Amino acid sequence: LVDHLKSHGIVPGIKVDKGVVALPGTDGETVTQGIDGLNDRCKAYKQAGADFAKWRAVLKISDTTPSELSIQENAMTLARYATICQQNGLVPIVEPEILCDGTHSLEKCAEVSERVFAAVYKACSDHGLYLEGSLLKPNMVTPGMGCPNQATPEQVAEATVTVLARTVPPAVVGITFLSGGQSEEHASRNLNAINKFDNGGRKPWALSFSYGRALQASVLKAWQGKQENVKAAQNELQKRAYANHMACLGQYDGKIEGASAGDSLFVANHQY
């Protein structure tokens, strides 16, 4: 499979964390496990043909969270994972995800995102991470799904780029956003606005996407597990990929319709 993927110009990678566990002393917060034995696993993954890896940290916004303990523990674990990856020839995707669960405002998400991203890159610096050989996969700065005042793509773009400009070093090669429960269309429109946003030229990174649900929903709806629907499913994937390609250029016009383009993909306390 690896050779087949590479022959088509596809770079194979692997998720290397082992999910989240409760962080003692906190109000239901978590930390990601999997550091034990990670060096040996990364060595084996590299030998098997992988070229990059992913590790997801999960943080929540509430009246009491995220705590400083949760922020620091998850930042340190992300940095340690990333360093281990690089020591074994894998490009680490660093993913600090602040869930969109809750009723928090856009401003609150910006405040928390800034704290978290700053802590992550302080930890990466402490661990000696080679920033030019890494990618960041963050959440966009958005209001909670239960917030009565939802933001426009332009507001999301300004808040997101402002937070990133304050926290992510220019040496980081690229930022590949997660979709985090946004609909396919919202994820594409917000990415487009982020790339169009003019902050005086202070966007030194490539701003792209690493979507799961927001690339797959229309595909799965069209496919339905049936062989006769494969071509229709492939067409849906092609449409969403093209929409997001154009969004990366700041040129998406919002006219690409999909089977589930406007459907909410929010899953409370999303885990995988």
mmCIF file of C-alpha atoms in Angstrom:
data_model
loop_
_atom_site.group_PDB
_atom_site.id
_atom_site.type_symbol
_atom_site.label_atom_id
_atom_site.label_comp_id
_atom_site.label_asym_id
_atom_site.label_seq_id
_atom_site.Cartn_x
_atom_site.Cartn_y
_atom_site.Cartn_z
ATOM 1 C CA LEU A 1 0.000 0.000 0.000
ATOM 2 C CA VAL A 2 2.786 2.425 0.906
ATOM 3 C CA ASP A 3 4.550 1.876 -2.417
ATOM 4 C CA HIS A 4 1.256 2.306 -4.278
ATOM 5 C CA LEU A 5 0.563 5.595 -2.495
ATOM 6 C CA LYS A 6 4.042 6.947 -3.127
ATOM 7 C CA SER A 7 3.851 5.987 -6.812
ATOM 8 C CA HIS A 8 0.876 8.361 -7.055
ATOM 9 C CA GLY A 9 2.637 11.223 -5.284
ATOM 10 C CA ILE A 10 0.848 10.632 -1.963
ATOM 11 C CA VAL A 11 2.930 10.989 1.197
ATOM 12 C CA PRO A 12 1.914 8.373 3.810
ATOM 13 C CA GLY A 13 1.724 9.208 7.495
ATOM 14 C CA ILE A 14 0.293 7.823 10.715
ATOM 15 C CA LYS A 15 -1.470 8.925 13.894
ATOM 16 C CA VAL A 16 0.830 7.867 16.725
ATOM 17 C CA ASP A 17 -0.964 8.890 19.921
ATOM 18 C CA LYS A 18 -3.077 6.434 21.937
ATOM 19 C CA GLY A 19 -5.986 8.690 22.782
ATOM 20 C CA VAL A 20 -6.742 10.789 25.826
ATOM 21 C CA VAL A 21 -6.900 9.882 29.504
ATOM 22 C CA ALA A 22 -8.158 11.847 32.486
ATOM 23 C CA LEU A 23 -5.712 14.396 33.905
ATOM 24 C CA PRO A 24 -5.828 14.035 37.707
ATOM 25 C CA GLY A 25 -6.490 17.187 39.683
ATOM 26 C CA THR A 26 -8.560 18.860 36.974
ATOM 27 C CA ASP A 27 -12.224 19.396 36.208
ATOM 28 C CA GLY A 28 -12.631 16.577 33.680
ATOM 29 C CA GLU A 29 -9.663 17.616 31.540
ATOM 30 C CA THR A 30 -7.465 15.205 29.617
ATOM 31 C CA VAL A 31 -3.941 14.602 28.419
ATOM 32 C CA THR A 32 -2.944 12.486 25.442
ATOM 33 C CA GLN A 33 -1.153 9.203 26.104
ATOM 34 C CA GLY A 34 1.354 7.274 24.008
ATOM 35 C CA ILE A 35 4.783 8.702 24.807
ATOM 36 C CA ASP A 36 5.945 5.392 26.332
ATOM 37 C CA GLY A 37 7.440 3.331 23.536
ATOM 38 C CA LEU A 38 6.936 6.102 20.975
ATOM 39 C CA ASN A 39 10.582 6.124 19.892
ATOM 40 C CA ASP A 40 10.477 2.446 18.922
ATOM 41 C CA ARG A 41 7.098 2.853 17.204
ATOM 42 C CA CYS A 42 8.309 5.836 15.181
ATOM 43 C CA LYS A 43 11.395 3.914 14.114
ATOM 44 C CA ALA A 44 9.180 1.067 12.901
ATOM 45 C CA TYR A 45 6.775 3.449 11.142
ATOM 46 C CA LYS A 46 9.638 5.104 9.297
ATOM 47 C CA GLN A 47 11.015 1.737 8.204
ATOM 48 C CA ALA A 48 7.525 0.812 6.974
ATOM 49 C CA GLY A 49 7.460 3.896 4.748
ATOM 50 C CA ALA A 50 5.741 6.635 6.765
ATOM 51 C CA ASP A 51 7.073 10.174 6.348
ATOM 52 C CA PHE A 52 4.945 12.136 8.813
ATOM 53 C CA ALA A 53 2.983 11.613 12.015
ATOM 54 C CA LYS A 54 0.129 13.237 13.927
ATOM 55 C CA TRP A 55 -0.618 13.649 17.628
ATOM 56 C CA ARG A 56 -3.807 15.289 18.915
ATOM 57 C CA ALA A 57 -4.138 17.146 22.206
ATOM 58 C CA VAL A 58 -7.645 18.096 23.318
ATOM 59 C CA LEU A 59 -8.617 21.102 25.433
ATOM 60 C CA LYS A 60 -12.032 22.463 26.406
ATOM 61 C CA ILE A 61 -13.356 25.920 27.185
ATOM 62 C CA SER A 62 -15.641 26.372 30.193
ATOM 63 C CA ASP A 63 -15.825 28.555 33.285
ATOM 64 C CA THR A 64 -12.996 26.511 34.828
ATOM 65 C CA THR A 65 -11.111 25.162 31.824
ATOM 66 C CA PRO A 66 -8.607 24.958 30.361
ATOM 67 C CA SER A 67 -6.530 24.978 33.521
ATOM 68 C CA GLU A 68 -2.895 25.975 33.482
ATOM 69 C CA LEU A 69 -2.022 22.379 34.362
ATOM 70 C CA SER A 70 -3.883 21.068 31.328
ATOM 71 C CA ILE A 71 -2.276 23.620 29.022
ATOM 72 C CA GLN A 72 1.249 22.887 30.235
ATOM 73 C CA GLU A 73 0.867 19.097 30.291
ATOM 74 C CA ASN A 74 -0.540 18.970 26.786
ATOM 75 C CA ALA A 75 2.029 21.436 25.455
ATOM 76 C CA MET A 76 4.914 19.445 26.918
ATOM 77 C CA THR A 77 3.541 16.159 25.567
ATOM 78 C CA LEU A 78 3.087 17.617 22.084
ATOM 79 C CA ALA A 79 6.654 18.942 22.091
ATOM 80 C CA ARG A 80 8.087 15.640 23.299
ATOM 81 C CA TYR A 81 6.159 13.688 20.662
ATOM 82 C CA ALA A 82 7.316 16.080 17.937
ATOM 83 C CA THR A 83 10.955 15.811 18.961
ATOM 84 C CA ILE A 84 10.813 12.009 19.019
ATOM 85 C CA CYS A 85 9.304 12.038 15.524
ATOM 86 C CA GLN A 86 12.079 14.206 14.141
ATOM 87 C CA GLN A 87 14.725 12.009 15.718
ATOM 88 C CA ASN A 88 13.314 9.157 13.657
ATOM 89 C CA GLY A 89 12.947 11.029 10.377
ATOM 90 C CA LEU A 90 9.223 11.775 10.598
ATOM 91 C CA VAL A 91 7.689 15.220 10.124
ATOM 92 C CA PRO A 92 5.465 15.889 13.163
ATOM 93 C CA ILE A 93 2.049 17.482 12.818
ATOM 94 C CA VAL A 94 1.443 19.281 16.108
ATOM 95 C CA GLU A 95 -2.288 19.378 16.864
ATOM 96 C CA PRO A 96 -3.532 21.349 19.862
ATOM 97 C CA GLU A 97 -7.314 21.259 19.394
ATOM 98 C CA ILE A 98 -9.529 23.528 21.442
ATOM 99 C CA LEU A 99 -12.965 21.991 21.118
ATOM 100 C CA CYS A 100 -15.887 24.069 19.878
ATOM 101 C CA ASP A 101 -18.192 22.561 22.518
ATOM 102 C CA GLY A 102 -19.854 25.216 24.661
ATOM 103 C CA THR A 103 -21.369 28.669 24.537
ATOM 104 C CA HIS A 104 -18.143 30.695 24.663
ATOM 105 C CA SER A 105 -17.671 33.779 22.516
ATOM 106 C CA LEU A 106 -15.257 34.383 19.661
ATOM 107 C CA GLU A 107 -13.216 36.591 21.991
ATOM 108 C CA LYS A 108 -12.977 33.841 24.624
ATOM 109 C CA CYS A 109 -11.794 31.319 22.044
ATOM 110 C CA ALA A 110 -9.155 33.805 20.868
ATOM 111 C CA GLU A 111 -7.943 34.341 24.434
ATOM 112 C CA VAL A 112 -7.661 30.609 25.145
ATOM 113 C CA SER A 113 -6.140 29.785 21.756
ATOM 114 C CA GLU A 114 -3.437 32.395 22.295
ATOM 115 C CA ARG A 115 -2.551 30.936 25.693
ATOM 116 C CA VAL A 116 -2.451 27.388 24.359
ATOM 117 C CA PHE A 117 -0.488 28.049 21.166
ATOM 118 C CA ALA A 118 2.053 30.174 23.041
ATOM 119 C CA ALA A 119 2.577 27.386 25.579
ATOM 120 C CA VAL A 120 2.992 24.819 22.798
ATOM 121 C CA TYR A 121 5.732 26.781 21.072
ATOM 122 C CA LYS A 122 7.484 27.563 24.347
ATOM 123 C CA ALA A 123 7.570 23.809 25.002
ATOM 124 C CA CYS A 124 8.749 23.134 21.446
ATOM 125 C CA SER A 125 11.581 25.610 21.965
ATOM 126 C CA ASP A 126 12.511 23.997 25.288
ATOM 127 C CA HIS A 127 12.663 20.599 23.583
ATOM 128 C CA GLY A 128 14.811 21.874 20.738
ATOM 129 C CA LEU A 129 12.271 21.155 18.009
ATOM 130 C CA TYR A 130 13.405 21.954 14.478
ATOM 131 C CA LEU A 131 10.492 24.214 13.571
ATOM 132 C CA GLU A 132 11.220 24.214 9.843
ATOM 133 C CA GLY A 133 10.581 20.468 9.867
ATOM 134 C CA SER A 134 7.157 20.585 11.497
ATOM 135 C CA LEU A 135 3.548 21.568 10.839
ATOM 136 C CA LEU A 136 0.855 23.007 13.097
ATOM 137 C CA LYS A 137 -2.724 21.693 12.953
ATOM 138 C CA PRO A 138 -4.790 24.091 15.081
ATOM 139 C CA ASN A 139 -8.431 24.935 15.480
ATOM 140 C CA MET A 140 -9.712 28.074 13.824
ATOM 141 C CA VAL A 141 -10.802 30.734 16.296
ATOM 142 C CA THR A 142 -14.595 30.425 16.360
ATOM 143 C CA PRO A 143 -17.379 30.868 18.920
ATOM 144 C CA GLY A 144 -18.656 27.769 20.696
ATOM 145 C CA MET A 145 -21.332 25.834 18.852
ATOM 146 C CA GLY A 146 -23.858 26.899 21.492
ATOM 147 C CA CYS A 147 -22.995 30.600 21.360
ATOM 148 C CA PRO A 148 -25.961 32.721 20.244
ATOM 149 C CA ASN A 149 -23.618 35.129 18.441
ATOM 150 C CA GLN A 150 -21.970 33.191 15.648
ATOM 151 C CA ALA A 151 -19.162 34.844 13.683
ATOM 152 C CA THR A 152 -18.870 35.688 10.006
ATOM 153 C CA PRO A 153 -15.970 34.204 8.006
ATOM 154 C CA GLU A 154 -14.316 37.617 8.057
ATOM 155 C CA GLN A 155 -14.511 37.781 11.865
ATOM 156 C CA VAL A 156 -13.146 34.240 12.154
ATOM 157 C CA ALA A 157 -10.313 35.159 9.811
ATOM 158 C CA GLU A 158 -9.287 38.274 11.726
ATOM 159 C CA ALA A 159 -9.367 36.512 15.099
ATOM 160 C CA THR A 160 -7.534 33.436 13.814
ATOM 161 C CA VAL A 161 -4.752 35.259 11.985
ATOM 162 C CA THR A 162 -4.255 37.638 14.910
ATOM 163 C CA VAL A 163 -3.799 34.757 17.350
ATOM 164 C CA LEU A 164 -1.427 32.915 15.024
ATOM 165 C CA ALA A 165 0.651 36.043 14.364
ATOM 166 C CA ARG A 166 1.110 36.473 18.113
ATOM 167 C CA THR A 167 2.110 32.884 18.864
ATOM 168 C CA VAL A 168 3.432 30.845 15.912
ATOM 169 C CA PRO A 169 7.060 31.426 14.881
ATOM 170 C CA PRO A 170 7.691 32.354 11.232
ATOM 171 C CA ALA A 171 10.002 29.345 10.958
ATOM 172 C CA VAL A 172 7.014 26.993 11.035
ATOM 173 C CA VAL A 173 6.508 25.899 7.441
ATOM 174 C CA GLY A 174 2.751 25.565 7.339
ATOM 175 C CA ILE A 175 -0.490 25.674 9.273
ATOM 176 C CA THR A 176 -3.062 23.054 8.289
ATOM 177 C CA PHE A 177 -6.368 23.782 10.009
ATOM 178 C CA LEU A 178 -8.649 21.135 11.447
ATOM 179 C CA SER A 179 -12.346 21.542 10.699
ATOM 180 C CA GLY A 180 -13.500 20.828 14.251
ATOM 181 C CA GLY A 181 -17.159 20.106 13.599
ATOM 182 C CA GLN A 182 -17.781 22.925 11.135
ATOM 183 C CA SER A 183 -19.920 22.066 8.131
ATOM 184 C CA GLU A 184 -18.042 21.464 4.898
ATOM 185 C CA GLU A 185 -19.146 24.826 3.576
ATOM 186 C CA HIS A 186 -18.292 26.761 6.737
ATOM 187 C CA ALA A 187 -14.833 25.169 6.847
ATOM 188 C CA SER A 188 -14.164 26.159 3.233
ATOM 189 C CA ARG A 189 -15.538 29.698 3.610
ATOM 190 C CA ASN A 190 -13.564 30.323 6.790
ATOM 191 C CA LEU A 191 -10.344 29.017 5.232
ATOM 192 C CA ASN A 192 -10.941 31.257 2.239
ATOM 193 C CA ALA A 193 -11.448 34.299 4.475
ATOM 194 C CA ILE A 194 -8.296 33.476 6.442
ATOM 195 C CA ASN A 195 -6.227 33.448 3.263
ATOM 196 C CA LYS A 196 -7.845 36.653 2.006
ATOM 197 C CA PHE A 197 -7.392 38.517 5.284
ATOM 198 C CA ASP A 198 -4.829 41.298 5.041
ATOM 199 C CA ASN A 199 -2.874 41.854 8.239
ATOM 200 C CA GLY A 200 -0.127 43.886 6.641
ATOM 201 C CA GLY A 201 1.725 40.921 5.174
ATOM 202 C CA ARG A 202 2.428 39.241 8.502
ATOM 203 C CA LYS A 203 1.339 35.736 7.412
ATOM 204 C CA PRO A 204 4.649 33.940 6.854
ATOM 205 C CA TRP A 205 3.199 30.409 6.803
ATOM 206 C CA ALA A 206 1.235 28.469 4.195
ATOM 207 C CA LEU A 207 -2.364 28.379 5.446
ATOM 208 C CA SER A 208 -3.995 25.160 4.340
ATOM 209 C CA PHE A 209 -6.325 22.411 5.579
ATOM 210 C CA SER A 210 -6.173 18.992 7.197
ATOM 211 C CA TYR A 211 -9.890 18.248 7.360
ATOM 212 C CA GLY A 212 -11.505 14.980 8.324
ATOM 213 C CA ARG A 213 -15.256 15.319 8.617
ATOM 214 C CA ALA A 214 -15.352 18.415 6.385
ATOM 215 C CA LEU A 215 -13.838 16.427 3.503
ATOM 216 C CA GLN A 216 -15.688 13.175 4.097
ATOM 217 C CA ALA A 217 -19.322 13.947 4.927
ATOM 218 C CA SER A 218 -20.609 14.416 1.383
ATOM 219 C CA VAL A 219 -18.438 11.541 0.184
ATOM 220 C CA LEU A 220 -19.888 9.118 2.717
ATOM 221 C CA LYS A 221 -23.436 10.313 2.085
ATOM 222 C CA ALA A 222 -23.034 9.750 -1.654
ATOM 223 C CA TRP A 223 -21.304 6.374 -1.270
ATOM 224 C CA GLN A 224 -23.502 4.692 1.364
ATOM 225 C CA GLY A 225 -21.219 1.661 1.229
ATOM 226 C CA LYS A 226 -22.478 0.655 -2.229
ATOM 227 C CA GLN A 227 -20.206 -0.236 -5.142
ATOM 228 C CA GLU A 228 -22.501 1.429 -7.662
ATOM 229 C CA ASN A 229 -22.059 4.749 -5.814
ATOM 230 C CA VAL A 230 -18.256 4.818 -5.905
ATOM 231 C CA LYS A 231 -18.066 7.206 -8.855
ATOM 232 C CA ALA A 232 -20.535 9.611 -7.228
ATOM 233 C CA ALA A 233 -18.529 9.506 -4.003
ATOM 234 C CA GLN A 234 -15.309 10.213 -5.884
ATOM 235 C CA ASN A 235 -16.965 13.196 -7.534
ATOM 236 C CA GLU A 236 -17.974 14.551 -4.125
ATOM 237 C CA LEU A 237 -14.395 14.216 -2.851
ATOM 238 C CA GLN A 238 -13.081 15.966 -5.926
ATOM 239 C CA LYS A 239 -15.517 18.856 -5.422
ATOM 240 C CA ARG A 240 -14.589 19.371 -1.763
ATOM 241 C CA ALA A 241 -10.875 19.069 -2.492
ATOM 242 C CA TYR A 242 -11.173 21.674 -5.235
ATOM 243 C CA ALA A 243 -13.239 23.984 -3.003
ATOM 244 C CA ASN A 244 -10.566 23.893 -0.329
ATOM 245 C CA HIS A 245 -7.775 24.235 -2.869
ATOM 246 C CA MET A 246 -9.377 27.463 -4.024
ATOM 247 C CA ALA A 247 -9.877 28.524 -0.392
ATOM 248 C CA CYS A 248 -6.139 28.149 0.152
ATOM 249 C CA LEU A 249 -5.693 30.727 -2.589
ATOM 250 C CA GLY A 250 -8.386 33.006 -1.165
ATOM 251 C CA GLN A 251 -10.422 32.448 -4.332
ATOM 252 C CA TYR A 252 -13.321 30.229 -3.227
ATOM 253 C CA ASP A 253 -16.638 31.675 -4.410
ATOM 254 C CA GLY A 254 -18.899 29.403 -2.352
ATOM 255 C CA LYS A 255 -20.661 27.970 -5.394
ATOM 256 C CA ILE A 256 -19.616 24.328 -5.022
ATOM 257 C CA GLU A 257 -22.520 22.316 -3.676
ATOM 258 C CA GLY A 258 -22.141 18.931 -2.007
ATOM 259 C CA ALA A 259 -24.423 16.233 -0.690
ATOM 260 C CA SER A 260 -23.769 17.381 2.886
ATOM 261 C CA ALA A 261 -22.077 20.747 2.313
ATOM 262 C CA GLY A 262 -24.267 22.682 4.745
ATOM 263 C CA ASP A 263 -24.868 19.954 7.311
ATOM 264 C CA SER A 264 -23.517 20.434 10.821
ATOM 265 C CA LEU A 265 -20.708 17.966 11.553
ATOM 266 C CA PHE A 266 -20.452 18.839 15.234
ATOM 267 C CA VAL A 267 -19.959 15.905 17.608
ATOM 268 C CA ALA A 268 -19.832 16.800 21.306
ATOM 269 C CA ASN A 269 -16.544 15.908 23.015
ATOM 270 C CA HIS A 270 -15.243 14.477 19.737
ATOM 271 C CA GLN A 271 -12.733 11.659 20.185
ATOM 272 C CA TYR A 272 -10.958 9.330 17.791
#
